[in-house]
CSV table of C-alpha atoms in Angstrom, one decimal:
chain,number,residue,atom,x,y,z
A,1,UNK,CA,114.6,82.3,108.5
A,2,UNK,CA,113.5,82.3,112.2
A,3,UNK,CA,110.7,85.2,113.0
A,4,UNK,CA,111.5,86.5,116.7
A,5,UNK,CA,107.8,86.0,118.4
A,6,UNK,CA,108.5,89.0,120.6
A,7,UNK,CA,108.5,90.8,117.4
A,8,UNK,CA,104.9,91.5,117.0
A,9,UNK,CA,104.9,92.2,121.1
A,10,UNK,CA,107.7,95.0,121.0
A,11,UNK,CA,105.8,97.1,118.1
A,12,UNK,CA,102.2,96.3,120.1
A,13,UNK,CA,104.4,97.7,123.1
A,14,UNK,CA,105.9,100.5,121.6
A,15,UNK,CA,102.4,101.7,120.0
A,16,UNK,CA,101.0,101.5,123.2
A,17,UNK,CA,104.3,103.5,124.9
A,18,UNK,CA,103.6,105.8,122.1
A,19,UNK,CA,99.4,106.2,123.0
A,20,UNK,CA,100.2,106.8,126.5
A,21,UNK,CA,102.6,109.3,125.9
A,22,UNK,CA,100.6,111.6,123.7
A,23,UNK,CA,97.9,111.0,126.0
A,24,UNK,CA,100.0,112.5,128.8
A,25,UNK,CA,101.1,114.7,126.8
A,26,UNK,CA,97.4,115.8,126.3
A,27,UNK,CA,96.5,115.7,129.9
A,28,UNK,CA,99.4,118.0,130.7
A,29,UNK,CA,98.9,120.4,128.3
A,30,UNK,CA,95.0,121.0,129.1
A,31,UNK,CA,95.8,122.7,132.6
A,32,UNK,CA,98.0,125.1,130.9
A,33,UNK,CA,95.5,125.7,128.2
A,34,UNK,CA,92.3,126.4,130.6
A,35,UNK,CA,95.0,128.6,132.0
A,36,UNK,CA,95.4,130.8,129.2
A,37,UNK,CA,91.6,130.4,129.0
A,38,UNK,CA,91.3,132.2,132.2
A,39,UNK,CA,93.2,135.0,131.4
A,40,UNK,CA,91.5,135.2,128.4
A,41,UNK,CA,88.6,135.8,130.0
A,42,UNK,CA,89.9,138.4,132.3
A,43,UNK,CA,90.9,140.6,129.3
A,44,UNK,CA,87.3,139.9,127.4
A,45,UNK,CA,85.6,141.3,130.4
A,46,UNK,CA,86.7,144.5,129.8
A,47,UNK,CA,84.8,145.1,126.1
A,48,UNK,CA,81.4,144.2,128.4
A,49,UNK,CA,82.0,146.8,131.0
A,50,UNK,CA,83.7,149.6,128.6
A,51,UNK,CA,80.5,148.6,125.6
A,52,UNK,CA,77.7,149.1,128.3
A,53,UNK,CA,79.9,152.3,129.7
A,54,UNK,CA,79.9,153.9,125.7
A,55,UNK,CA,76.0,152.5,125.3
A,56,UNK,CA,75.0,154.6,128.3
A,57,UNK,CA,77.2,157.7,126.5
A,58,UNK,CA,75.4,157.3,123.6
A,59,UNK,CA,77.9,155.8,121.6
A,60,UNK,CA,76.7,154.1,118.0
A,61,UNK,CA,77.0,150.4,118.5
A,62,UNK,CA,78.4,150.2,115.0
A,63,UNK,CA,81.5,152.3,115.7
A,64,UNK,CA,82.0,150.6,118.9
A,65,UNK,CA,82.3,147.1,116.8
A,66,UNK,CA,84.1,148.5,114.0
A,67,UNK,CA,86.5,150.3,115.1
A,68,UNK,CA,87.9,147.7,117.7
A,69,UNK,CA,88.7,145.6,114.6
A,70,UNK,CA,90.1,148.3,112.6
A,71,UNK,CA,91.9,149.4,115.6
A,72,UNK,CA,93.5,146.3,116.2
A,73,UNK,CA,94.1,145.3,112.4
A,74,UNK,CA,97.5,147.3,112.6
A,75,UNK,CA,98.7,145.9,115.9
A,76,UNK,CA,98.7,142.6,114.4
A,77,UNK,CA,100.1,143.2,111.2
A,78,UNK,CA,103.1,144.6,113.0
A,79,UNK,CA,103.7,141.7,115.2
A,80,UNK,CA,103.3,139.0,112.4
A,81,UNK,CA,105.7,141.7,110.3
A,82,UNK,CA,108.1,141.5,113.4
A,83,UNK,CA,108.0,137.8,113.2
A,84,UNK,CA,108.3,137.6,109.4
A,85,UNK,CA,105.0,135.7,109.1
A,86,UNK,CA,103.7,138.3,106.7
A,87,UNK,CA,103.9,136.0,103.4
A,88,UNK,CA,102.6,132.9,105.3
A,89,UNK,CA,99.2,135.1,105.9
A,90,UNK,CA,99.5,136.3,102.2
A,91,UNK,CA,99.6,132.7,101.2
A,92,UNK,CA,97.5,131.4,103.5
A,93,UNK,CA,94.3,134.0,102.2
A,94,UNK,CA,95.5,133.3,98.7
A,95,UNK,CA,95.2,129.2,98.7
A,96,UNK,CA,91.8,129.8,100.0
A,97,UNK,CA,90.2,133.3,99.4
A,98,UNK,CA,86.2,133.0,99.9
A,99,UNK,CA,86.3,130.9,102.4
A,100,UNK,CA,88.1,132.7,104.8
A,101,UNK,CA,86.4,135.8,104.0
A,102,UNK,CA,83.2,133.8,105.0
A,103,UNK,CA,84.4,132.2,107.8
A,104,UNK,CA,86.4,135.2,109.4
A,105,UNK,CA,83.1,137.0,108.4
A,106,UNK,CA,81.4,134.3,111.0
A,107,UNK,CA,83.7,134.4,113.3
A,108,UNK,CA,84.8,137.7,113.5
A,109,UNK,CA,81.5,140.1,112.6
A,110,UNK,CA,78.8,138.3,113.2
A,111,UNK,CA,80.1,137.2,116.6
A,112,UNK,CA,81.3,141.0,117.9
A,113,UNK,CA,78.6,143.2,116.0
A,114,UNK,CA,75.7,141.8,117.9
A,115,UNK,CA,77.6,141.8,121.7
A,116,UNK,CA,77.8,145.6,120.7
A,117,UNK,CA,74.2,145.8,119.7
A,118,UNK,CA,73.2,143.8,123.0
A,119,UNK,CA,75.5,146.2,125.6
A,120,UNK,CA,72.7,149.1,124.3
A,121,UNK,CA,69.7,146.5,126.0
A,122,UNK,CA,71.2,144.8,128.7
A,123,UNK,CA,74.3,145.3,131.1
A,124,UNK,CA,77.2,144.0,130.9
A,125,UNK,CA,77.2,141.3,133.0
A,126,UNK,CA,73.9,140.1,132.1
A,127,UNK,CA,75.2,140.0,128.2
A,128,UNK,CA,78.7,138.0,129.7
A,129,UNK,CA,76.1,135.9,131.4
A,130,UNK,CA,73.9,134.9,128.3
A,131,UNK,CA,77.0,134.7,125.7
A,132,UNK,CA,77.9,131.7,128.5
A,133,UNK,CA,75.5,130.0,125.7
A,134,UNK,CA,78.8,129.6,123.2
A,135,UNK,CA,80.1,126.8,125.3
A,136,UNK,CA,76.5,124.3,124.2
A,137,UNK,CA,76.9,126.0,120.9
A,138,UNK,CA,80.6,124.7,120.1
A,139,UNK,CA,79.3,121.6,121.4
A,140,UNK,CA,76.3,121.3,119.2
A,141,UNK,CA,77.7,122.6,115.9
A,142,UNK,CA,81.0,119.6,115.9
A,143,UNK,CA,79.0,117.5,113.9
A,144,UNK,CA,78.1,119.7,111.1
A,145,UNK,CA,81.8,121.1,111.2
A,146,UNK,CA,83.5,117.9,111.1
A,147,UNK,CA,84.2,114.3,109.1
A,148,UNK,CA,85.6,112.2,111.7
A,149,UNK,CA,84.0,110.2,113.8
A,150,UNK,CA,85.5,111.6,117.0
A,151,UNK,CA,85.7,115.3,116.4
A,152,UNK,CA,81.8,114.9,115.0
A,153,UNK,CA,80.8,112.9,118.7
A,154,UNK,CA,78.9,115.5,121.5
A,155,UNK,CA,80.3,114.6,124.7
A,156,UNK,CA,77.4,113.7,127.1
A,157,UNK,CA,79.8,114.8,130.3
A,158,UNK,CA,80.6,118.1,128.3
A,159,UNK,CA,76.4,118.5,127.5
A,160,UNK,CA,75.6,117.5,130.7
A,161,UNK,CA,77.6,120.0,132.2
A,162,UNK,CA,76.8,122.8,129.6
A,163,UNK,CA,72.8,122.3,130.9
A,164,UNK,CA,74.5,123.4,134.7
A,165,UNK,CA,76.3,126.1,132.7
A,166,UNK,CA,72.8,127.4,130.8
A,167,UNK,CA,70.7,126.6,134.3
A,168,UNK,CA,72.8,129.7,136.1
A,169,UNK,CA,72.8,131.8,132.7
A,170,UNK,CA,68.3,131.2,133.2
A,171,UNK,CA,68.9,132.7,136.9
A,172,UNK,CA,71.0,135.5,135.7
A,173,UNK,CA,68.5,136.6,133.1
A,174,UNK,CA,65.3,135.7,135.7
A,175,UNK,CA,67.1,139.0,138.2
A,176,UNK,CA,67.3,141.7,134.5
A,177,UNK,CA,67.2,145.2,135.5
A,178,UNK,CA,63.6,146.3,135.3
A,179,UNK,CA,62.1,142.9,134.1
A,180,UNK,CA,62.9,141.1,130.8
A,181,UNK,CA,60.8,142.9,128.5
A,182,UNK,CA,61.1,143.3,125.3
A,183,UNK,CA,64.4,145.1,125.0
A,184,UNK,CA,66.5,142.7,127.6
A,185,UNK,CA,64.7,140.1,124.2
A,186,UNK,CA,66.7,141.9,121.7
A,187,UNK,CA,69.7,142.2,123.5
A,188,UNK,CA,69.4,138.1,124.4
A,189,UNK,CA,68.6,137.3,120.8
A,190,UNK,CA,71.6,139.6,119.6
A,191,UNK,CA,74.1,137.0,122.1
A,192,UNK,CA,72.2,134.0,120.7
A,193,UNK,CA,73.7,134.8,117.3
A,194,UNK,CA,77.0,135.7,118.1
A,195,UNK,CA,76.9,132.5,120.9
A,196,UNK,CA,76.8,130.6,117.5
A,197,UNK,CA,78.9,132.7,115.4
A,198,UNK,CA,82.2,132.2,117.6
A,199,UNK,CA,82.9,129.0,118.0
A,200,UNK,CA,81.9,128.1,114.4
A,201,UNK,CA,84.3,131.2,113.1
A,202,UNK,CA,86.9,129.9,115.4
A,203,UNK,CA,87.0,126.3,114.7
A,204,UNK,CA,86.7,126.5,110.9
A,205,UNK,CA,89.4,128.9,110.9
A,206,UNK,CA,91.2,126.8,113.0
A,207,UNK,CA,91.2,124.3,110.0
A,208,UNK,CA,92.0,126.6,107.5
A,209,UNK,CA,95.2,128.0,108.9
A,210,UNK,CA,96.0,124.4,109.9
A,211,UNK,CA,99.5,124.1,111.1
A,212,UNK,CA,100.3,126.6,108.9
A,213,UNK,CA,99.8,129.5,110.6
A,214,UNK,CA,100.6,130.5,114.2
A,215,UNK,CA,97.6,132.5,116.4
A,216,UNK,CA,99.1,135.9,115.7
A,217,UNK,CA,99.3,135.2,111.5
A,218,UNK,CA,95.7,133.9,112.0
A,219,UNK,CA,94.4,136.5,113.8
A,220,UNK,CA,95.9,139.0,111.4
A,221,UNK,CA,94.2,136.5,108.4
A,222,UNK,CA,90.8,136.6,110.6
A,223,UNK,CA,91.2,140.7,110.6
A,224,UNK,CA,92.0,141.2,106.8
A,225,UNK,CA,89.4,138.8,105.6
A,226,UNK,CA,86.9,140.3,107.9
A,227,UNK,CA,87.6,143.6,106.8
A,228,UNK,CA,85.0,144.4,104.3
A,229,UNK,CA,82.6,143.5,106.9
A,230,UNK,CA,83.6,146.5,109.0
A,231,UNK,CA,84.1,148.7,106.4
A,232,UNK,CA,80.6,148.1,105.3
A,233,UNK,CA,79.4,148.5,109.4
A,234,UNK,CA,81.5,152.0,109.8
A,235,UNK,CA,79.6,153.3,106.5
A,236,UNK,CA,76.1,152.7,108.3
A,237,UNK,CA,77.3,154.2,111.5
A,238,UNK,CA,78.5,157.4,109.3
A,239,UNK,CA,75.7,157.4,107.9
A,240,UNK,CA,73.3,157.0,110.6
A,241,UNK,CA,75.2,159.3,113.3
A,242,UNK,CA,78.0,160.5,111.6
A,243,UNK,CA,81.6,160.3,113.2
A,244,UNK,CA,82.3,159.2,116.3
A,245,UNK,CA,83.6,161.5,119.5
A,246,UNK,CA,86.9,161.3,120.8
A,247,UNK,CA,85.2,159.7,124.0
A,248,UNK,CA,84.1,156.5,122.1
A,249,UNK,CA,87.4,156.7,120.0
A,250,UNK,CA,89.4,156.4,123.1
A,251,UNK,CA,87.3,153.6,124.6
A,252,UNK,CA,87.6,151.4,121.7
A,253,UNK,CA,91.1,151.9,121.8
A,254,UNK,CA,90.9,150.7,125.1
A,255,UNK,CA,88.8,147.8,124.3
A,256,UNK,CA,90.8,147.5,120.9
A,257,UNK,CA,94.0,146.4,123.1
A,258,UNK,CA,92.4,144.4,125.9
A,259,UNK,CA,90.0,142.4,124.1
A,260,UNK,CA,91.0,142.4,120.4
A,261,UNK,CA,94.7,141.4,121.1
A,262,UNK,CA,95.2,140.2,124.3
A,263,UNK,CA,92.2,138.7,125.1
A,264,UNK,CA,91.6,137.3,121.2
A,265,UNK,CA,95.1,136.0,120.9
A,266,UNK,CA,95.2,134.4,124.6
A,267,UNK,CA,92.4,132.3,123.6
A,268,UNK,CA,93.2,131.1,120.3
A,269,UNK,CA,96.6,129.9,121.2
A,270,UNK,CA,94.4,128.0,124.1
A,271,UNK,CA,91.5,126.1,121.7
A,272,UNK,CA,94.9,125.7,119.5
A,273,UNK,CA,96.6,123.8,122.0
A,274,UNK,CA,93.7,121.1,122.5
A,275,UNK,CA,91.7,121.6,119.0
A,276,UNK,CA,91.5,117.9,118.1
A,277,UNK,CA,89.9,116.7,121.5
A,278,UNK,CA,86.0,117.9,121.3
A,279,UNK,CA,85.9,117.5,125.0
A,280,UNK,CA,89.0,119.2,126.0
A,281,UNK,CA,88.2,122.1,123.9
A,282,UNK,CA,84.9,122.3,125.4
A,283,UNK,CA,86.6,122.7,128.5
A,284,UNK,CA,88.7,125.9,127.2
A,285,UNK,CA,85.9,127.4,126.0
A,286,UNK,CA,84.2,126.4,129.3
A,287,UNK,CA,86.5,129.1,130.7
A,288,UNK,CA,85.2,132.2,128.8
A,289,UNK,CA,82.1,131.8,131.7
A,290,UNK,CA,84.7,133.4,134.0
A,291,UNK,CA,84.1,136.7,131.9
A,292,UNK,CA,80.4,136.8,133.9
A,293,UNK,CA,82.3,136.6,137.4
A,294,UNK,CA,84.4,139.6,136.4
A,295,UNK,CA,82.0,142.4,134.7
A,296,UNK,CA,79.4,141.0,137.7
A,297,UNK,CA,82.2,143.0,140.1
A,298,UNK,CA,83.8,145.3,137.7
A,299,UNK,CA,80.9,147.2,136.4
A,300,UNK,CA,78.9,148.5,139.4
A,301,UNK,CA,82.0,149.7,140.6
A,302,UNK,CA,83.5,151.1,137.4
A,303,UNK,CA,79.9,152.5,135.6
A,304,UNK,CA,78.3,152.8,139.1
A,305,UNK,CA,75.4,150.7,138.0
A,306,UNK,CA,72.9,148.3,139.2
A,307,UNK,CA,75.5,145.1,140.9
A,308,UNK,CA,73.4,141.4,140.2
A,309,UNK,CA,71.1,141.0,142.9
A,310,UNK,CA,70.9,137.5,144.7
A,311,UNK,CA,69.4,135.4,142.4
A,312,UNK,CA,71.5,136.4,139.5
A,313,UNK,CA,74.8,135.9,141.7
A,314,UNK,CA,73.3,132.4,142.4
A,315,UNK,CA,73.2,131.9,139.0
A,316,UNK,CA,77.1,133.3,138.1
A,317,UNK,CA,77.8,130.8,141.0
A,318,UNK,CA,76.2,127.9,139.3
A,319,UNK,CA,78.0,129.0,135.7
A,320,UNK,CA,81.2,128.7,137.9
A,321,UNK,CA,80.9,125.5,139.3
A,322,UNK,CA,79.8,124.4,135.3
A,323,UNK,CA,83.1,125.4,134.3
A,324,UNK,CA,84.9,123.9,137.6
A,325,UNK,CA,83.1,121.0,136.0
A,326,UNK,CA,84.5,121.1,133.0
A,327,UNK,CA,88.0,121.4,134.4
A,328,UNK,CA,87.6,117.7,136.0
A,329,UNK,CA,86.4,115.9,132.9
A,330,UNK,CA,88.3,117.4,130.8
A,331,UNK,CA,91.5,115.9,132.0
A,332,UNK,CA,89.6,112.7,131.7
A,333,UNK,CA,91.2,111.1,129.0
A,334,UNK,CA,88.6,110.3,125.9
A,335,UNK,CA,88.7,107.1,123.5
């Protein structure tokens, strides 16, 4: 029997037909994903501006966190019911019951519980600035998250360009109304945890709900999960200042649909789309620095407070070329 020696050639041809075309499949998908990054980060703007707004009203921080998620708990439900994805959630928290209530936990309350805390310190857009910090963050946690070899590698163009990112984020907290003292610190230190919080909650969910579950039947997974935690954070706001007003109420309703389902979903289906590339996902959550740009001009005009003065615009400008940045490379294709 005679062996054709083009054999060997047409599979090493057809592997390498097949490499470049998920690779360009890839590259065209990323545009489209920072995209829906973008817009993402048009909707989370709005919980920065409307949090500071209730913070200056007096409004418990607790409530303001809580009832966002409990708000938006039944929005979801309804859509994944629409759907019929119901018993793929129900599954999904079954096969794996502790871990996503530790993970959506992460992810969900430790991540929006302190951003509510910090709008009571710090304004808005100097919160949007320092939360920038989740972009090093999902960076830096890949090798703690992950086994493989590429999903565990920091990319030095992505780190490189996350240093730009933190450099304007340094300027932006230099120019803090009435000097960073020790309650701007608490407000910070209250980012830095949910900076961390995110992109581990997000990614390890991502994992769990595999390609199981599509963003609207994990976010509803993410919400029920979660849900003791906010249960247990509306108990201390009753206790500690009883019910809230119909003022705060209506805000988080606000916030509730802008940030919790819009916003939330936008971005998940984005880090979705490009979740096994570490520098391509880096790049959509490169986009959420776009959030600074638009409470920075929002929330003078809607709270009639204190705009960034010039060195803290310098700074938001050097965020945005960071995230301009990240836009180039991360069409670069990796391996």
């Amino acid at each position: 029997m005679t062996i054709p020696l083009t054999a060997p050639f047409t599979l090493e041809a057809a592997r390498s037909r097949t490499g470049r075309s998920r690779t360009a499949t890839a590259l065209a998908g990323l545009p489209a994903a920072m995209g829906l990054g973008l817009l993402s980060a048009l909707f989370f703007s709005v919980s920065f501006v409307v949090n500071h707004g209730m913070a200056l009203g007096g409004g418990p921080w607790e409530w303001s966190a809580s009832l966002r998620f409990l708000m938006s708990l039944p929005v979801f439900a309804l859509i994944v019911a629409v759907r019929g994805g119901l018993g793929g959630v129900v599954r999904a928290l079954g096969d794996a019951p502790w871990r996503w209530l530790v993970w959506s936990t992460v992810g969900f309350g430790l991540f929006y519980a302190p951003i509510c805390l910090a709008a009571g310190f710090a304004p808005g857009w100097l919160v949007a600035s320092v939360w920038q910090v989740t972009i090093v963050c999902g960076m830096l946690v890949a090798p703690l998250l992950y086994r493989d070899r590429d999903r565990r590698r920091i990319p030095l163009a992505g780190l490189g360009l996350s240093a730009v990112v933190l450099a304007g984020v340094g300027l932006t907290v230099v120019q803090a109304p009435g000097g960073v003292g020790s309650g701007v610190l608490v407000g910070i230190a209250a980012v830095l945890v949910a900076a961390v919080a995110y992109p581990v909650g997000n990614r390890k969910s991502m994992e769990l709900a595999g390609d199981g579950l599509d963003t609207f039947q994990r976010l509803l997974a993410l919400s029920l999960a979660s849900l003791p935690w906010w249960i247990g954070l509306s108990a201390l706001g009753l206790a500690r200042t009883g019910l809230p007003d119909g003022a705060q109420v209506a805000s988080t309703g606000i916030v509730a649909l802008s940030s919790g389902v819009i916003a939330t979903a936008l971005f998940f289906a984005a880090t979705s789309r490009v979740r096994d590339n570490p520098l391509r996902l880096a790049a959509v959550e490169a986009t959420q620095a776009g959030e600074v740009m638009f409470v920075a001009l929002a929330e003078p005009l809607v709270l009639s407070t204190a705009p960034p003065g010039a060195v803290a615009w310098i700074g938001i400008a050097v965020i945005t070329l960071g995230v301009l940045g990240y836009s180039f490379v991360g069409r670069r294709p990796t391996g």
